[in-house]
Amino acid sequence: MTMTADTSARYREFKMPDVGEGLTEAEILKWYVQPGDTVVDGQVVCEVETAKAAVELPIPYDGVVHALRFDEGTTVDVGASIITVDVAPGSDDSAAAPAAPAAAPAEPVGEADDAAEPKGRQPVLVGYGVSESSTKRRPRRGAAAVPGQGAAASAGAAIQAEMNGHAAPAPVAEALTRPLAKPPVRKLAKDLGVDLTTITPTGPDGIITREDVHAATAAATAVPEAPEAPAPAPAPAATATPVAAAGGRETRIPVKGVRKATAAAMVGSAFTAPHVTEFVTVDVTRTMRLVEELKSDKDMAGVRVNPLLLIAKALLVAIKRHPEVNATWDEAAQEIVLKHYVNLGIAAATPRGLLVPNIKDAHDQTLPQLAQSLGELVSTAREGKTTPAAMQGGTVTITNVGVFGVDTGTPILNPGESAILAVGAIKLQPWVHKGKVKPRQVTTLALSFDHRLVDGELGSKVLADVAVVLEQPKRLITWA
């Protein structure tokens, strides 16, 4: 009994936390540590991908890594132990060390481990956060070792990232000069078999960008290779890579992460909410002129002004005029829930797949504020930094399919939302204007809505109002 207590106190199991709202699993993308490495409170030990975002997980205590419970590319249930840490290295009870199975079964969160949570900590996105009395901080990459932590701790922390991928440990001097790159860029480099240490960074502060990785790949492809020395392929995760069938006629790609979540959401939406889609073609010449005028307006300095900004504002005005469209269907309670706020979703195509983060309380924002929010939302999504919280609570969505050169589409609703507006490409077309055929800038809008919530009249009025605002932007003043 005494040995069990000592072992429990010495070895701590860090379980997969719920990094989103109600998520049940996450895929381990990358380990930044290996068994034997020294870790400190708050240090990131791995990167995981959920159905909503890629998140780095910090360890909530000091110690030495005893075992990694899962390999990279493995999908792990929330509550399953993913790493064991020896919080009292050097103790005499080494014989009591727990075994390191290949996979640990998921356990209910909130039982025995509750008592093991550090005192004074508050729940955060992942882990337990830093205790109030703690003065330790995660060391910066490339920074000198903090005095008093010992050579073993500083050396272990410096080389952990280099050990990821099961390579031989690099010398401490090399680890301290580890190339700077964001997790999505590191994953891209790993997938393409590119060594980050061979890339010259072009990003700010010496950060390697996606463009740098692609450029290195193109350069490597252009260099002729010896016929007898084929290039070695990178070692991929066992469960995460496409598998080519015999003869190369088919390739099977595992469905996981964002793609898996998107598929489930779209199927659920398509077969739950009765969709109706209406279309309207509109002359947006005046809106395009206003876009050009706003670009030189001093109040819009420092923000990006584009047609999407005014389209978003037009939709917000239409919702203000017809608030009944901003609702959701509560199947369990058999109620229609009217939303007195608008969290405006913007569909964004990213390297990880389709994401729909939303602008909270977009209805309260001025045009410059909305422009800033749109810019931040898009840049964050493209950098792979969109958080699960940013994709929760949307009420209506805009998807700009026009950027791909298509006229329009029939978009599927995001689950829990009442409407989604698709915007087609803006093209110069012949148009009857003031009784004469003239070249005008024209686009086609498509509004899909949940027919349980929105009847044909309401949906038509909302779409017509958006079109009128885009055709006559002065309505932004008279109607708002």
PDB file of N, CA and C in Angstrom, residues 295-357:
ATOM      1  N   LYS A 295     -10.856  53.264 -49.495  1.00  0.00           N
ATOM      2  CA  LYS A 295      -9.438  52.911 -49.368  1.00  0.00           C
ATOM      3  C   LYS A 295      -8.574  54.143 -49.090  1.00  0.00           C
ATOM      4  N   SER A 296      -9.039  55.304 -49.547  1.00  0.00           N
ATOM      5  CA  SER A 296      -8.275  56.534 -49.309  1.00  0.00           C
ATOM      6  C   SER A 296      -8.852  57.364 -48.164  1.00  0.00           C
ATOM      7  N   ASP A 297      -9.858  56.853 -47.491  1.00  0.00           N
ATOM      8  CA  ASP A 297     -10.461  57.568 -46.366  1.00  0.00           C
ATOM      9  C   ASP A 297      -9.561  57.437 -45.139  1.00  0.00           C
ATOM     10  N   LYS A 298      -9.321  58.567 -44.450  1.00  0.00           N
ATOM     11  CA  LYS A 298      -8.414  58.530 -43.298  1.00  0.00           C
ATOM     12  C   LYS A 298      -8.958  57.682 -42.157  1.00  0.00           C
ATOM     13  N   ASP A 299     -10.288  57.570 -42.052  1.00  0.00           N
ATOM     14  CA  ASP A 299     -10.870  56.760 -40.986  1.00  0.00           C
ATOM     15  C   ASP A 299     -10.673  55.258 -41.221  1.00  0.00           C
ATOM     16  N   MET A 300     -10.336  54.886 -42.453  1.00  0.00           N
ATOM     17  CA  MET A 300     -10.125  53.475 -42.780  1.00  0.00           C
ATOM     18  C   MET A 300      -8.645  53.150 -42.925  1.00  0.00           C
ATOM     19  N   ALA A 301      -7.787  54.091 -42.512  1.00  0.00           N
ATOM     20  CA  ALA A 301      -6.345  53.866 -42.618  1.00  0.00           C
ATOM     21  C   ALA A 301      -5.922  52.690 -41.740  1.00  0.00           C
ATOM     22  N   GLY A 302      -5.080  51.839 -42.277  1.00  0.00           N
ATOM     23  CA  GLY A 302      -4.560  50.711 -41.506  1.00  0.00           C
ATOM     24  C   GLY A 302      -5.412  49.465 -41.552  1.00  0.00           C
ATOM     25  N   VAL A 303      -6.584  49.504 -42.211  1.00  0.00           N
ATOM     26  CA  VAL A 303      -7.428  48.318 -42.324  1.00  0.00           C
ATOM     27  C   VAL A 303      -7.643  48.013 -43.803  1.00  0.00           C
ATOM     28  N   ARG A 304      -7.978  46.775 -44.083  1.00  0.00           N
ATOM     29  CA  ARG A 304      -8.191  46.356 -45.465  1.00  0.00           C
ATOM     30  C   ARG A 304      -9.645  46.602 -45.853  1.00  0.00           C
ATOM     31  N   VAL A 305      -9.825  47.292 -46.969  1.00  0.00           N
ATOM     32  CA  VAL A 305     -11.163  47.568 -47.487  1.00  0.00           C
ATOM     33  C   VAL A 305     -11.343  46.760 -48.768  1.00  0.00           C
ATOM     34  N   ASN A 306     -12.358  45.929 -48.818  1.00  0.00           N
ATOM     35  CA  ASN A 306     -12.652  45.124 -49.995  1.00  0.00           C
ATOM     36  C   ASN A 306     -14.160  44.941 -50.123  1.00  0.00           C
ATOM     37  N   PRO A 307     -14.643  44.382 -51.213  1.00  0.00           N
ATOM     38  CA  PRO A 307     -16.094  44.195 -51.372  1.00  0.00           C
ATOM     39  C   PRO A 307     -16.730  43.373 -50.262  1.00  0.00           C
ATOM     40  N   LEU A 308     -16.007  42.378 -49.723  1.00  0.00           N
ATOM     41  CA  LEU A 308     -16.572  41.542 -48.664  1.00  0.00           C
ATOM     42  C   LEU A 308     -16.981  42.376 -47.456  1.00  0.00           C
ATOM     43  N   LEU A 309     -16.237  43.437 -47.174  1.00  0.00           N
ATOM     44  CA  LEU A 309     -16.567  44.298 -46.042  1.00  0.00           C
ATOM     45  C   LEU A 309     -17.950  44.909 -46.213  1.00  0.00           C
ATOM     46  N   LEU A 310     -18.231  45.459 -47.386  1.00  0.00           N
ATOM     47  CA  LEU A 310     -19.529  46.087 -47.609  1.00  0.00           C
ATOM     48  C   LEU A 310     -20.647  45.050 -47.758  1.00  0.00           C
ATOM     49  N   ILE A 311     -20.317  43.879 -48.276  1.00  0.00           N
ATOM     50  CA  ILE A 311     -21.310  42.803 -48.335  1.00  0.00           C
ATOM     51  C   ILE A 311     -21.704  42.380 -46.925  1.00  0.00           C
ATOM     52  N   ALA A 312     -20.715  42.264 -46.032  1.00  0.00           N
ATOM     53  CA  ALA A 312     -21.002  41.918 -44.641  1.00  0.00           C
ATOM     54  C   ALA A 312     -21.876  42.985 -43.991  1.00  0.00           C
ATOM     55  N   LYS A 313     -21.545  44.236 -44.237  1.00  0.00           N
ATOM     56  CA  LYS A 313     -22.345  45.317 -43.664  1.00  0.00           C
ATOM     57  C   LYS A 313     -23.760  45.305 -44.224  1.00  0.00           C
ATOM     58  N   ALA A 314     -23.898  45.004 -45.519  1.00  0.00           N
ATOM     59  CA  ALA A 314     -25.226  44.925 -46.125  1.00  0.00           C
ATOM     60  C   ALA A 314     -26.063  43.824 -45.484  1.00  0.00           C
ATOM     61  N   LEU A 315     -25.445  42.668 -45.217  1.00  0.00           N
ATOM     62  CA  LEU A 315     -26.170  41.577 -44.575  1.00  0.00           C
ATOM     63  C   LEU A 315     -26.593  41.956 -43.160  1.00  0.00           C
ATOM     64  N   LEU A 316     -25.710  42.654 -42.429  1.00  0.00           N
ATOM     65  CA  LEU A 316     -26.048  43.077 -41.075  1.00  0.00           C
ATOM     66  C   LEU A 316     -27.225  44.061 -41.085  1.00  0.00           C
ATOM     67  N   VAL A 317     -27.268  44.943 -42.087  1.00  0.00           N
ATOM     68  CA  VAL A 317     -28.389  45.874 -42.203  1.00  0.00           C
ATOM     69  C   VAL A 317     -29.682  45.117 -42.503  1.00  0.00           C
ATOM     70  N   ALA A 318     -29.612  44.124 -43.389  1.00  0.00           N
ATOM     71  CA  ALA A 318     -30.795  43.330 -43.720  1.00  0.00           C
ATOM     72  C   ALA A 318     -31.306  42.567 -42.502  1.00  0.00           C
ATOM     73  N   ILE A 319     -30.383  42.051 -41.690  1.00  0.00           N
ATOM     74  CA  ILE A 319     -30.799  41.327 -40.480  1.00  0.00           C
ATOM     75  C   ILE A 319     -31.441  42.292 -39.486  1.00  0.00           C
ATOM     76  N   LYS A 320     -30.930  43.505 -39.397  1.00  0.00           N
ATOM     77  CA  LYS A 320     -31.532  44.500 -38.499  1.00  0.00           C
ATOM     78  C   LYS A 320     -32.952  44.825 -38.926  1.00  0.00           C
ATOM     79  N   ARG A 321     -33.199  44.853 -40.234  1.00  0.00           N
ATOM     80  CA  ARG A 321     -34.529  45.134 -40.743  1.00  0.00           C
ATOM     81  C   ARG A 321     -35.457  43.931 -40.618  1.00  0.00           C
ATOM     82  N   HIS A 322     -34.885  42.732 -40.575  1.00  0.00           N
ATOM     83  CA  HIS A 322     -35.687  41.500 -40.473  1.00  0.00           C
ATOM     84  C   HIS A 322     -35.064  40.599 -39.401  1.00  0.00           C
ATOM     85  N   PRO A 323     -35.172  40.970 -38.137  1.00  0.00           N
ATOM     86  CA  PRO A 323     -34.478  40.219 -37.076  1.00  0.00           C
ATOM     87  C   PRO A 323     -34.950  38.779 -36.917  1.00  0.00           C
ATOM     88  N   GLU A 324     -36.124  38.446 -37.460  1.00  0.00           N
ATOM     89  CA  GLU A 324     -36.630  37.074 -37.313  1.00  0.00           C
ATOM     90  C   GLU A 324     -35.758  36.046 -38.026  1.00  0.00           C
ATOM     91  N   VAL A 325     -34.931  36.518 -38.994  1.00  0.00           N
ATOM     92  CA  VAL A 325     -34.083  35.579 -39.713  1.00  0.00           C
ATOM     93  C   VAL A 325     -32.910  35.117 -38.862  1.00  0.00           C
ATOM     94  N   ASN A 326     -32.601  35.862 -37.826  1.00  0.00           N
ATOM     95  CA  ASN A 326     -31.449  35.545 -36.971  1.00  0.00           C
ATOM     96  C   ASN A 326     -31.911  34.688 -35.799  1.00  0.00           C
ATOM     97  N   ALA A 327     -32.072  33.410 -36.050  1.00  0.00           N
ATOM     98  CA  ALA A 327     -32.666  32.524 -35.054  1.00  0.00           C
ATOM     99  C   ALA A 327     -32.070  31.125 -35.176  1.00  0.00           C
ATOM    100  N   THR A 328     -32.449  30.265 -34.253  1.00  0.00           N
ATOM    101  CA  THR A 328     -32.031  28.864 -34.303  1.00  0.00           C
ATOM    102  C   THR A 328     -33.191  27.995 -33.859  1.00  0.00           C
ATOM    103  N   TRP A 329     -33.165  26.747 -34.272  1.00  0.00           N
ATOM    104  CA  TRP A 329     -34.243  25.799 -33.981  1.00  0.00           C
ATOM    105  C   TRP A 329     -33.810  24.890 -32.838  1.00  0.00           C
ATOM    106  N   ASP A 330     -34.570  24.902 -31.747  1.00  0.00           N
ATOM    107  CA  ASP A 330     -34.296  24.035 -30.597  1.00  0.00           C
ATOM    108  C   ASP A 330     -35.210  22.818 -30.698  1.00  0.00           C
ATOM    109  N   GLU A 331     -34.665  21.730 -31.216  1.00  0.00           N
ATOM    110  CA  GLU A 331     -35.468  20.535 -31.439  1.00  0.00           C
ATOM    111  C   GLU A 331     -35.948  19.931 -30.133  1.00  0.00           C
ATOM    112  N   ALA A 332     -35.090  19.887 -29.122  1.00  0.00           N
ATOM    113  CA  ALA A 332     -35.456  19.257 -27.851  1.00  0.00           C
ATOM    114  C   ALA A 332     -36.607  19.986 -27.170  1.00  0.00           C
ATOM    115  N   ALA A 333     -36.549  21.311 -27.167  1.00  0.00           N
ATOM    116  CA  ALA A 333     -37.587  22.104 -26.498  1.00  0.00           C
ATOM    117  C   ALA A 333     -38.735  22.467 -27.418  1.00  0.00           C
ATOM    118  N   GLN A 334     -38.563  22.169 -28.720  1.00  0.00           N
ATOM    119  CA  GLN A 334     -39.564  22.554 -29.716  1.00  0.00           C
ATOM    120  C   GLN A 334     -39.843  24.049 -29.637  1.00  0.00           C
ATOM    121  N   GLU A 335     -38.738  24.811 -29.729  1.00  0.00           N
ATOM    122  CA  GLU A 335     -38.824  26.266 -29.661  1.00  0.00           C
ATOM    123  C   GLU A 335     -37.944  26.895 -30.730  1.00  0.00           C
ATOM    124  N   ILE A 336     -38.333  28.092 -31.155  1.00  0.00           N
ATOM    125  CA  ILE A 336     -37.490  28.914 -32.013  1.00  0.00           C
ATOM    126  C   ILE A 336     -36.821  29.953 -31.124  1.00  0.00           C
ATOM    127  N   VAL A 337     -35.504  29.993 -31.161  1.00  0.00           N
ATOM    128  CA  VAL A 337     -34.746  30.898 -30.305  1.00  0.00           C
ATOM    129  C   VAL A 337     -34.279  32.080 -31.147  1.00  0.00           C
ATOM    130  N   LEU A 338     -34.834  33.260 -30.884  1.00  0.00           N
ATOM    131  CA  LEU A 338     -34.422  34.464 -31.593  1.00  0.00           C
ATOM    132  C   LEU A 338     -33.149  35.021 -30.963  1.00  0.00           C
ATOM    133  N   LYS A 339     -32.159  35.325 -31.787  1.00  0.00           N
ATOM    134  CA  LYS A 339     -30.899  35.873 -31.303  1.00  0.00           C
ATOM    135  C   LYS A 339     -30.922  37.397 -31.445  1.00  0.00           C
ATOM    136  N   HIS A 340     -30.640  38.088 -30.351  1.00  0.00           N
ATOM    137  CA  HIS A 340     -30.603  39.549 -30.378  1.00  0.00           C
ATOM    138  C   HIS A 340     -29.175  40.061 -30.567  1.00  0.00           C
ATOM    139  N   TYR A 341     -28.353  39.232 -31.128  1.00  0.00           N
ATOM    140  CA  TYR A 341     -26.974  39.571 -31.460  1.00  0.00           C
ATOM    141  C   TYR A 341     -26.632  38.841 -32.750  1.00  0.00           C
ATOM    142  N   VAL A 342     -25.611  39.301 -33.441  1.00  0.00           N
ATOM    143  CA  VAL A 342     -25.178  38.644 -34.671  1.00  0.00           C
ATOM    144  C   VAL A 342     -23.703  38.295 -34.538  1.00  0.00           C
ATOM    145  N   ASN A 343     -23.418  37.002 -34.502  1.00  0.00           N
ATOM    146  CA  ASN A 343     -22.047  36.512 -34.599  1.00  0.00           C
ATOM    147  C   ASN A 343     -21.845  36.077 -36.044  1.00  0.00           C
ATOM    148  N   LEU A 344     -21.186  36.934 -36.812  1.00  0.00           N
ATOM    149  CA  LEU A 344     -21.101  36.763 -38.259  1.00  0.00           C
ATOM    150  C   LEU A 344     -19.968  35.821 -38.646  1.00  0.00           C
ATOM    151  N   GLY A 345     -20.324  34.651 -39.175  1.00  0.00           N
ATOM    152  CA  GLY A 345     -19.320  33.687 -39.611  1.00  0.00           C
ATOM    153  C   GLY A 345     -18.788  34.012 -40.995  1.00  0.00           C
ATOM    154  N   ILE A 346     -17.499  33.783 -41.188  1.00  0.00           N
ATOM    155  CA  ILE A 346     -16.843  33.975 -42.482  1.00  0.00           C
ATOM    156  C   ILE A 346     -16.147  32.668 -42.847  1.00  0.00           C
ATOM    157  N   ALA A 347     -16.617  32.003 -43.895  1.00  0.00           N
ATOM    158  CA  ALA A 347     -15.997  30.746 -44.320  1.00  0.00           C
ATOM    159  C   ALA A 347     -14.610  31.036 -44.874  1.00  0.00           C
ATOM    160  N   ALA A 348     -13.614  30.305 -44.383  1.00  0.00           N
ATOM    161  CA  ALA A 348     -12.227  30.541 -44.788  1.00  0.00           C
ATOM    162  C   ALA A 348     -11.589  29.223 -45.209  1.00  0.00           C
ATOM    163  N   ALA A 349     -11.032  29.199 -46.414  1.00  0.00           N
ATOM    164  CA  ALA A 349     -10.294  28.028 -46.879  1.00  0.00           C
ATOM    165  C   ALA A 349      -8.870  28.121 -46.358  1.00  0.00           C
ATOM    166  N   THR A 350      -8.439  27.119 -45.589  1.00  0.00           N
ATOM    167  CA  THR A 350      -7.113  27.110 -44.979  1.00  0.00           C
ATOM    168  C   THR A 350      -6.401  25.815 -45.346  1.00  0.00           C
ATOM    169  N   PRO A 351      -5.092  25.735 -45.105  1.00  0.00           N
ATOM    170  CA  PRO A 351      -4.378  24.478 -45.375  1.00  0.00           C
ATOM    171  C   PRO A 351      -4.941  23.289 -44.602  1.00  0.00           C
ATOM    172  N   ARG A 352      -5.606  23.559 -43.476  1.00  0.00           N
ATOM    173  CA  ARG A 352      -6.175  22.472 -42.679  1.00  0.00           C
ATOM    174  C   ARG A 352      -7.583  22.102 -43.130  1.00  0.00           C
ATOM    175  N   GLY A 353      -8.157  22.872 -44.043  1.00  0.00           N
ATOM    176  CA  GLY A 353      -9.517  22.606 -44.488  1.00  0.00           C
ATOM    177  C   GLY A 353     -10.392  23.827 -44.290  1.00  0.00           C
ATOM    178  N   LEU A 354     -11.686  23.638 -44.451  1.00  0.00           N
ATOM    179  CA  LEU A 354     -12.641  24.735 -44.331  1.00  0.00           C
ATOM    180  C   LEU A 354     -12.911  25.050 -42.864  1.00  0.00           C
ATOM    181  N   LEU A 355     -12.680  26.309 -42.481  1.00  0.00           N
ATOM    182  CA  LEU A 355     -12.978  26.777 -41.136  1.00  0.00           C
ATOM    183  C   LEU A 355     -13.969  27.926 -41.230  1.00  0.00           C
ATOM    184  N   VAL A 356     -14.829  28.056 -40.218  1.00  0.00           N
ATOM    185  CA  VAL A 356     -15.812  29.141 -40.202  1.00  0.00           C
ATOM    186  C   VAL A 356     -15.748  29.860 -38.853  1.00  0.00           C
ATOM    187  N   PRO A 357     -14.715  30.638 -38.624  1.00  0.00           N
ATOM    188  CA  PRO A 357     -14.699  31.482 -37.420  1.00  0.00           C
ATOM    189  C   PRO A 357     -15.715  32.602 -37.570  1.00  0.00           C
TER     190      PRO A 357
END
